[in-house]
Coordinates of C-alpha atoms in Angstrom, one line a residue:
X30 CA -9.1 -17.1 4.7
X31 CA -8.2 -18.5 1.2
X32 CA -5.3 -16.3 0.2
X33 CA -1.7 -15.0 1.8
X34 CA -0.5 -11.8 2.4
X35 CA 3.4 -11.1 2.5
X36 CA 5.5 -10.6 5.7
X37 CA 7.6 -7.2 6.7
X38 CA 10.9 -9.1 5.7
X39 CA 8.8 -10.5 2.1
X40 CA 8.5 -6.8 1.4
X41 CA 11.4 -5.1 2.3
X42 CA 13.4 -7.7 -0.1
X43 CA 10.7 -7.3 -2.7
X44 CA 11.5 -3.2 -2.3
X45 CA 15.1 -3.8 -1.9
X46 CA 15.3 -6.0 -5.5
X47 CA 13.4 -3.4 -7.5
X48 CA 15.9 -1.2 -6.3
X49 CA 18.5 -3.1 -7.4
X50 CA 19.9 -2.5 -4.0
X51 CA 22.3 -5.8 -2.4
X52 CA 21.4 -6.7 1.2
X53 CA 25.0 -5.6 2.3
X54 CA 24.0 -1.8 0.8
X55 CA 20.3 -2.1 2.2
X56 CA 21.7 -3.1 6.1
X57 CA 24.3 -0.1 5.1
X58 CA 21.7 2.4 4.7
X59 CA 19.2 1.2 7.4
X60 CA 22.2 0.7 9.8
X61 CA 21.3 -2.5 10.7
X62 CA 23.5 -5.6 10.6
X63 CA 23.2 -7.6 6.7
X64 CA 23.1 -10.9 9.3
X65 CA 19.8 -9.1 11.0
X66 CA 18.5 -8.0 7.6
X67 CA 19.2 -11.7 5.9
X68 CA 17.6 -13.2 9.2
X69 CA 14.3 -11.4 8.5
X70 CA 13.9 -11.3 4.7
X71 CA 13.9 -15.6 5.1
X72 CA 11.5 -15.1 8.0
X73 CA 13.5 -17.0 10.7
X74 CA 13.4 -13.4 13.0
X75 CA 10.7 -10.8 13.6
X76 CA 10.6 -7.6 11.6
X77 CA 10.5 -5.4 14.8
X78 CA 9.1 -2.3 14.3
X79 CA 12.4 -0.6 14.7
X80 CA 14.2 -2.5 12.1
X81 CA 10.9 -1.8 9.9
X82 CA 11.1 1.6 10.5
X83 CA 14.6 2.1 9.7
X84 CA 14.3 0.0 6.5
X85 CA 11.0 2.2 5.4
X86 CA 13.5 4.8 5.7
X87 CA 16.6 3.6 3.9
X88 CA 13.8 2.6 1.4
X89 CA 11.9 5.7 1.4
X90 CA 8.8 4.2 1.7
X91 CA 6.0 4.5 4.0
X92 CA 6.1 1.6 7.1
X93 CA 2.7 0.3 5.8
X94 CA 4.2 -0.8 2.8
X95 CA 6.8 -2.7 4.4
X96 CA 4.1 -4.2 6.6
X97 CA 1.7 -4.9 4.2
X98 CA -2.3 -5.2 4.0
X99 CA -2.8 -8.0 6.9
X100 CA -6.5 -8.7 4.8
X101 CA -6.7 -11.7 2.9
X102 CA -10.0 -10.8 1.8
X103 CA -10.2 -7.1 2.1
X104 CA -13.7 -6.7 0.5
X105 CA -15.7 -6.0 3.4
X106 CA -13.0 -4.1 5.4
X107 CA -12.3 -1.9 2.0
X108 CA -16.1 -1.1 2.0
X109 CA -16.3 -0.4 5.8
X110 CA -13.4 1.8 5.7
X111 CA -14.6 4.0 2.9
X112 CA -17.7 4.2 4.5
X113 CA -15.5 5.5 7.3
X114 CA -13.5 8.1 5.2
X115 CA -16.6 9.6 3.7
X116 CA -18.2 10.3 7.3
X117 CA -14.4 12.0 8.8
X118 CA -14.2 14.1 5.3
X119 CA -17.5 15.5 5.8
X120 CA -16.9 16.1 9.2
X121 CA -18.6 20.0 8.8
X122 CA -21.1 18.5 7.0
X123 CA -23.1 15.3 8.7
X124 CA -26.6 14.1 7.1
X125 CA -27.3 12.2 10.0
X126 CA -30.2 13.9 11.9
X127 CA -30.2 14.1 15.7
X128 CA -30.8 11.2 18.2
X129 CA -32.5 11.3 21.3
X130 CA -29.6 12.2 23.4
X131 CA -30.2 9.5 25.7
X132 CA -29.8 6.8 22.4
X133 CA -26.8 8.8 21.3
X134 CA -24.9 8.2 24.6
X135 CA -25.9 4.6 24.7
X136 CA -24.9 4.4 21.3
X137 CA -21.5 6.2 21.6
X138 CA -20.9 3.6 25.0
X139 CA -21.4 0.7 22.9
X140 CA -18.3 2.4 20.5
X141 CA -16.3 2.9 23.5
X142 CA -16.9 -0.9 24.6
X143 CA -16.2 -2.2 21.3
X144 CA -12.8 -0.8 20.4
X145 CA -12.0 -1.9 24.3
X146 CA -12.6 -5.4 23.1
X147 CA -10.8 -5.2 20.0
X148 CA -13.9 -5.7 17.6
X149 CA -13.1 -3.6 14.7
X150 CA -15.9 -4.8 12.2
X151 CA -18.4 -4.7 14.8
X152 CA -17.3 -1.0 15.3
X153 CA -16.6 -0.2 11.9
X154 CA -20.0 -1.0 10.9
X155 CA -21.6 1.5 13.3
X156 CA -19.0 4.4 13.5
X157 CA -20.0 6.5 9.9
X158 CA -23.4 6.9 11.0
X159 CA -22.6 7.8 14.8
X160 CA -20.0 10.3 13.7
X161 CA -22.3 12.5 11.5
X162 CA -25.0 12.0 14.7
X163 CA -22.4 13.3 17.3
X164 CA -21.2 15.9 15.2
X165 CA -24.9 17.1 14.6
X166 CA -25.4 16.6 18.6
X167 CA -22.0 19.1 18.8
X168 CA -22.7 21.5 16.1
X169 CA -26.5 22.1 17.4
X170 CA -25.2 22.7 21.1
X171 CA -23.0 25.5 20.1
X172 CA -19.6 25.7 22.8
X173 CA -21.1 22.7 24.8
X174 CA -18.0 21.1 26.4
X175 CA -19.6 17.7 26.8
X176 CA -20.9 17.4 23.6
X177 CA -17.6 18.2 21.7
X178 CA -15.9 15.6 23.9
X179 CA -18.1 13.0 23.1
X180 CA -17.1 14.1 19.5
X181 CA -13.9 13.9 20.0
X182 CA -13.7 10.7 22.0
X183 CA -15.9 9.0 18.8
X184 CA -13.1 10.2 17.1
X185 CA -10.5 8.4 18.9
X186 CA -12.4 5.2 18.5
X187 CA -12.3 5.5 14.9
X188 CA -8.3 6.6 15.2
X189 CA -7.7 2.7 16.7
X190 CA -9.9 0.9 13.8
X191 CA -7.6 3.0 11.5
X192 CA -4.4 2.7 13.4
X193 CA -5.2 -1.0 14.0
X194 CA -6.4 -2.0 10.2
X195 CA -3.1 -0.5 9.2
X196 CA -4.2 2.5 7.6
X197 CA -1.8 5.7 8.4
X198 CA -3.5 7.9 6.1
X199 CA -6.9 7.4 7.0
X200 CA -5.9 7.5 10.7
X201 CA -4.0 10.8 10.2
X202 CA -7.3 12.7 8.9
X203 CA -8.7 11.5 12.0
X204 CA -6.3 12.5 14.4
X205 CA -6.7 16.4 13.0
X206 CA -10.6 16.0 12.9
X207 CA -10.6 14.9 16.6
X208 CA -8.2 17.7 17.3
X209 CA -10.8 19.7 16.0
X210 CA -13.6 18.6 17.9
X211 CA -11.3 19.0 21.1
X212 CA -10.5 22.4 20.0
X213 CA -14.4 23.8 20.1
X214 CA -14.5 23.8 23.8
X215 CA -12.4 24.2 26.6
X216 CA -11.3 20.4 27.1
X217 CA -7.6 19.7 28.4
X218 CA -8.0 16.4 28.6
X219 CA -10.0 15.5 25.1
X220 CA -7.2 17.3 24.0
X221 CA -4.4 15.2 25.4
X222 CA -6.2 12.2 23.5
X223 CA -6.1 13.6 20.3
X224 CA -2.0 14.6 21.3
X225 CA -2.1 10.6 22.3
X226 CA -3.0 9.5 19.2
X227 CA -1.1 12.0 16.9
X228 CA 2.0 11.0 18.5
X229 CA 0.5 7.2 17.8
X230 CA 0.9 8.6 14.2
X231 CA 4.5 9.1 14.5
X232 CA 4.9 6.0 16.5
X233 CA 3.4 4.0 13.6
X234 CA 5.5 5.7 10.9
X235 CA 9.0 5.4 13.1
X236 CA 9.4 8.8 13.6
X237 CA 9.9 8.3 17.4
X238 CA 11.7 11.4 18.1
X239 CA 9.1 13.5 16.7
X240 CA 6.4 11.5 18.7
X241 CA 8.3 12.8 22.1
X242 CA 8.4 16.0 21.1
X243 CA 4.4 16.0 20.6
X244 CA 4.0 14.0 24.2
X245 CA 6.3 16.7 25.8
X246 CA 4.7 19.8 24.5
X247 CA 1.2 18.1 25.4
X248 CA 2.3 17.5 29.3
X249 CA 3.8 21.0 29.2
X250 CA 0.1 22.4 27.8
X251 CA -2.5 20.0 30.0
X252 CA 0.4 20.7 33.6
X253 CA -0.5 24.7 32.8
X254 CA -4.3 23.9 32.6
X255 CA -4.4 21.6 35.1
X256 CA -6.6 23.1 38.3
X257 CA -6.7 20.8 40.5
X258 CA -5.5 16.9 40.8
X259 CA -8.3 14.3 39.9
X260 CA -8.7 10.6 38.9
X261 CA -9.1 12.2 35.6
X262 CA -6.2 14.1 35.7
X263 CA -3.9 11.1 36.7
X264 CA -5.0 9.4 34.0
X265 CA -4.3 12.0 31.2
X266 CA -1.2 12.4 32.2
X267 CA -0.4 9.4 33.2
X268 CA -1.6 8.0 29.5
X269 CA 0.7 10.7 28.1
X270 CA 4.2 9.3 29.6
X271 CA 3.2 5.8 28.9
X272 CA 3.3 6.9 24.7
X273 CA 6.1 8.4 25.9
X274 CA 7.9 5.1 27.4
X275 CA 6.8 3.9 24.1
X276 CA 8.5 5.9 21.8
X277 CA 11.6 6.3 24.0
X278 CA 12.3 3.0 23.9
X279 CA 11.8 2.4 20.6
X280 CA 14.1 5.2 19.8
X281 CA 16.6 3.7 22.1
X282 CA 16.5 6.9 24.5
X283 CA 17.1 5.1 27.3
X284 CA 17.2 8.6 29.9
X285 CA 13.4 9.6 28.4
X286 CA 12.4 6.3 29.0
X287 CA 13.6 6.0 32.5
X288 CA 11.8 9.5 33.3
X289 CA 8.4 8.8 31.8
X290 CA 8.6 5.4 33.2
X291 CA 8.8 6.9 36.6
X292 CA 6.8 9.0 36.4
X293 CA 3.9 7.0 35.5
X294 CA 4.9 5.0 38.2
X295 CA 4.3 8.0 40.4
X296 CA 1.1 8.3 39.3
X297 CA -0.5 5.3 38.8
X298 CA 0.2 4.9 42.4
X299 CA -2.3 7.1 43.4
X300 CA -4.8 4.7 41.8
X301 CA -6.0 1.5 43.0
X302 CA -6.7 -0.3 39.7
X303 CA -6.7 1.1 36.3
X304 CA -9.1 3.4 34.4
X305 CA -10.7 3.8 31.0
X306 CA -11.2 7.7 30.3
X307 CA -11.7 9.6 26.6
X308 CA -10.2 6.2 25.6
X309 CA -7.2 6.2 27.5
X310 CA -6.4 3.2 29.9
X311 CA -4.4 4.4 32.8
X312 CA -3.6 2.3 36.0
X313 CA -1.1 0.3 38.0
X314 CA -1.6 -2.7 35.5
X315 CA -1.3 -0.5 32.3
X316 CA 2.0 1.1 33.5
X317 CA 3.4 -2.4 33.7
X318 CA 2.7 -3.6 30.6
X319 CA 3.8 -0.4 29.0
X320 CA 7.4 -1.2 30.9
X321 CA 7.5 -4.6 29.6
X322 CA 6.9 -3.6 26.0
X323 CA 9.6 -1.0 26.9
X324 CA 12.1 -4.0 28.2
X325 CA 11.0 -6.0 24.9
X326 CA 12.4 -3.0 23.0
X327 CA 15.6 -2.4 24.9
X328 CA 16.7 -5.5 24.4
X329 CA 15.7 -7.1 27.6
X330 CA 13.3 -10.1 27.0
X331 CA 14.3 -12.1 29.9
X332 CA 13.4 -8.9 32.4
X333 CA 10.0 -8.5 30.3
X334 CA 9.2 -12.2 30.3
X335 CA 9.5 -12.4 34.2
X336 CA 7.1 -9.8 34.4
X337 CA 4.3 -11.3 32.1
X338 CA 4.2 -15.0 33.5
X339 CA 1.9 -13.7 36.3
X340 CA 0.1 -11.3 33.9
X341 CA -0.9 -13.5 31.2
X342 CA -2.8 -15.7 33.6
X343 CA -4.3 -13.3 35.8
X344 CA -4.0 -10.1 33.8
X345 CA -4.5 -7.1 36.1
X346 CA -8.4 -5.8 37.4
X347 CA -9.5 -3.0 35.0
X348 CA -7.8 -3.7 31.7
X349 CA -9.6 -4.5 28.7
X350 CA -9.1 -7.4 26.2
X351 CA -7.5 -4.5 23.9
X352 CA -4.3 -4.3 26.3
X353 CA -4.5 -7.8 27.6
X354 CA -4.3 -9.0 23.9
X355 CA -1.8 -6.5 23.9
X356 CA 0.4 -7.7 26.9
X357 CA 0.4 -11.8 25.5
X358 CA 1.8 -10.4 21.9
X359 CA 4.8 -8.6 24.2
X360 CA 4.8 -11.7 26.1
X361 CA 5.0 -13.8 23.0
X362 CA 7.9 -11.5 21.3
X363 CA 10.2 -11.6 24.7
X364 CA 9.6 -15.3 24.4
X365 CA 10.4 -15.9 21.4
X366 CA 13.8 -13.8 21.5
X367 CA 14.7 -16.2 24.7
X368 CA 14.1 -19.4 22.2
X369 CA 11.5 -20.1 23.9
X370 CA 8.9 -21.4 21.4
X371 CA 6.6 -23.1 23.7
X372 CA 6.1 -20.1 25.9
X373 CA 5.8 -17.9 23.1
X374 CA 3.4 -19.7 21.3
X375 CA 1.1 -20.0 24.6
X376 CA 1.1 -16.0 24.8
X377 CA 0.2 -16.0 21.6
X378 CA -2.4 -18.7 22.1
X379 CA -3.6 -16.5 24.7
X380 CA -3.5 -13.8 22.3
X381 CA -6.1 -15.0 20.0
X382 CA -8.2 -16.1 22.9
X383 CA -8.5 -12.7 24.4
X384 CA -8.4 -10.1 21.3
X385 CA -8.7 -11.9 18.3
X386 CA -9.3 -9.2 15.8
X387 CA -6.4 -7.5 16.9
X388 CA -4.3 -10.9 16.8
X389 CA -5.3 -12.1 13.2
X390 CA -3.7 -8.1 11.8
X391 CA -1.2 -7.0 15.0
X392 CA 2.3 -6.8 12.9
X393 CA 4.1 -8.1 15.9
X394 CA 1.5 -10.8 16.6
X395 CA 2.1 -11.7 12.6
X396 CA 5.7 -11.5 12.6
X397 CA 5.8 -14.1 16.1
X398 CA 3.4 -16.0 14.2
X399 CA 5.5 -16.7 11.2
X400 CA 9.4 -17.5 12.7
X401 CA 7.6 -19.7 14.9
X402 CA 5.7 -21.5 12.1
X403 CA 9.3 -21.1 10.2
X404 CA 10.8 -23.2 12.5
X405 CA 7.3 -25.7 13.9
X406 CA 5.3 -25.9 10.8
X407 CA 2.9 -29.0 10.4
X408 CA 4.7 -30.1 13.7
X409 CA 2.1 -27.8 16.1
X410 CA -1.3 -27.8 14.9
X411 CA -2.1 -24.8 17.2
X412 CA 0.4 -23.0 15.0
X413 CA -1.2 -24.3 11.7
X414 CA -4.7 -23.2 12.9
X415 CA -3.4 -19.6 14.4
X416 CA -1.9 -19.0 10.9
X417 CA -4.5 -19.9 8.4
X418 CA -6.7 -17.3 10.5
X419 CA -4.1 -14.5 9.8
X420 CA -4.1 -15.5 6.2
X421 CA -0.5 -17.0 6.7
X422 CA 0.6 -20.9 4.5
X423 CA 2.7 -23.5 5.5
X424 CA 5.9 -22.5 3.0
X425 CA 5.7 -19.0 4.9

């Protein structure tokens, strides 16, 4: 990678100067602290994605443009993804022809296994032309339930390249076409993965509050449906209160945090290691890292970085390098808000080891990344090498 790309706190001074704004009115209208907003315009602490989202807001901008494109050379990613919109605007309309339906599940397996392990371009190359086959597949078999939740589940794959590539727009087309596909059929639970990932939407954007008020009404809907209690079952809802420990914490709700915490205790209890279904990773491991990342958010790192010293070594049966990448960027961020620099630079180590792709774009992963290399530079060549693959230079 030959170029750079801006940080969150880069941006959001770059925003605030053309406004003419001082840092002192900025922190005013973001209500954050002008020593926290000073801290991460130089760089020397992590844009969190609350304090992103509440600048994006003061700002009136969207929180991709305070985070920036993560590509130093977006050519092939630019192609891919238009590639990508053409195939979800068309989605009435594919010119794909239909597979074998053997090769088309094969096919939409290999999707599933790629977004797991966090290989974007890999997926990104294949998912245009598998969308327009799965949606031919759907539309020929009329009200087939199986066949629209194969859609739909295709559809989610593409939501976490767009969600993960840092493209809100792109990612919010998808969330309404997989909705759509849910919607042909009779499907609860493909239709508490599309709710999963539209409340990702607001997530992303820092609308926290309205993301809980989409996980609610989707428990609500799938507990009125629900006929009997399955695997399947426990992890659709279970999936649904973890977003919601998400967004709780980030929104500093500390009472909806502890209840969908506990109750996805509750139910990943009744499993004995975690599952992957429609895309949705549900288990006793998941739960735990969802609670650390909740704990990073609160304000507790030393709580979440007891909890991830066993986990980042021996990361619990069943999860995927997509939320064992996942847990080592949490790790790295509780770390690093203890002062500890070695630790978190191991997580993030880790990180890069386990999920690349995601590491080299992750906001969080970047922000770590750069107060570390703030405060190291030339002095850790594991730092030097981990930020010339995110596209990041020494003066950063």
């Amino acid at each position: 990678m030959s170029t750079t790309t801006p940080s969150a706190g880069a941006n959001i001074e770059i925003l605030r100067k053309a406004r003419g704004w001082s840092r002192d009115y900025l922190a005013r209208q973001a209500h954050i602290s002008t020593s926290l907003l000073r801290q991460v315009e130089a760089g020397t602490r992590t844009a969190t994605p609350t304090t992103v989202a509440a600048a994006a807001k003061a700002l009136r901008v969207p929180t991709a443009r305070v985070y920036g494109d993560p590509f130093t050379d977006p050519s092939e990613h630019t192609a891919l993804l238009d590639d990508l919109r053409a195939a979800v605007r068309r989605h009435t309309l594919p010119r794909e022809d239909m597979p074998p339906l053997d090769e088309l599940a094969a096919n939409l397996n290999q999707a599933a296994q790629l977004r797991a392990d966090t290989k974007y371009l890999e997926l990104l190359r294949v998912l245009p032309r598998l969308l327009g086959q799965a949606t031919s597949v759907a539309i020929q078999a009329g009200g087939d339930a199986t066949a629209w939740g194969q859609l739909a589940d295709l559809y989610g794959c593409a939501y976490a390249v767009a969600h993960r590539l840092a493209q809100p727009d792109l990612a919010d087309m998808i969330v309404s076409r997989q909705q759509w596909a849910a919607n042909q059929t009779w499907n609860p639970d493909a239709e508490v993965a599309a709710a999963w990932n539209e409340a990702g939407t607001y997530q992303s954007a820092g609308y926290y509050g309205d993301g809980l008020t989409i996980i609610d009404r989707a428990i609500v809907k799938y507990e009125s449906a629900l006929v009997e209690d399955s695997a399947q079952s426990t992890v659709s809802l279970g999936s649904l209160h973890l977003r919601g420990v998400v967004l709780a914490s980030r929104a500093k709700d500390r009472n909806a945090w502890a209840a969908h915490n506990e109750k996805a205790k509750e139910l990943a209890a009744r499993l004995p290691n975690d599952l992957l279904r429609h895309n949705l990773t549900f288990g006793p491991g998941n739960q735990t890292l969802y609670e650390l990342a909740a704990h990073v958010e609160l304000g507790h790192p030393d709580t979440a970085s007891v909890i991830a010293e066993p986990l980042i070594v021996a990361p619990p049966r069943g999860l995927r390098p997509s939320r064992v990448g996942r847990l080592c960027i949490d790790a790295a961020r509780a770390r690093l808000d203890l002062n500890e620099h070695a630790g978190a630079e191991q997580a993030l180590t880790r990180a890069f080891e386990v999920a690349p792709q995601m590491a080299e774009v992750h906001p969080m992963s970047r922000e770590v990344l750069r107060v570390l290399f703030k405060v190291h530079q030339r002095s850790r060549p594991g730092l030097l090498q981990m930020a010339k693959r995110s596209g990041l230079t020494p003066e950063l």
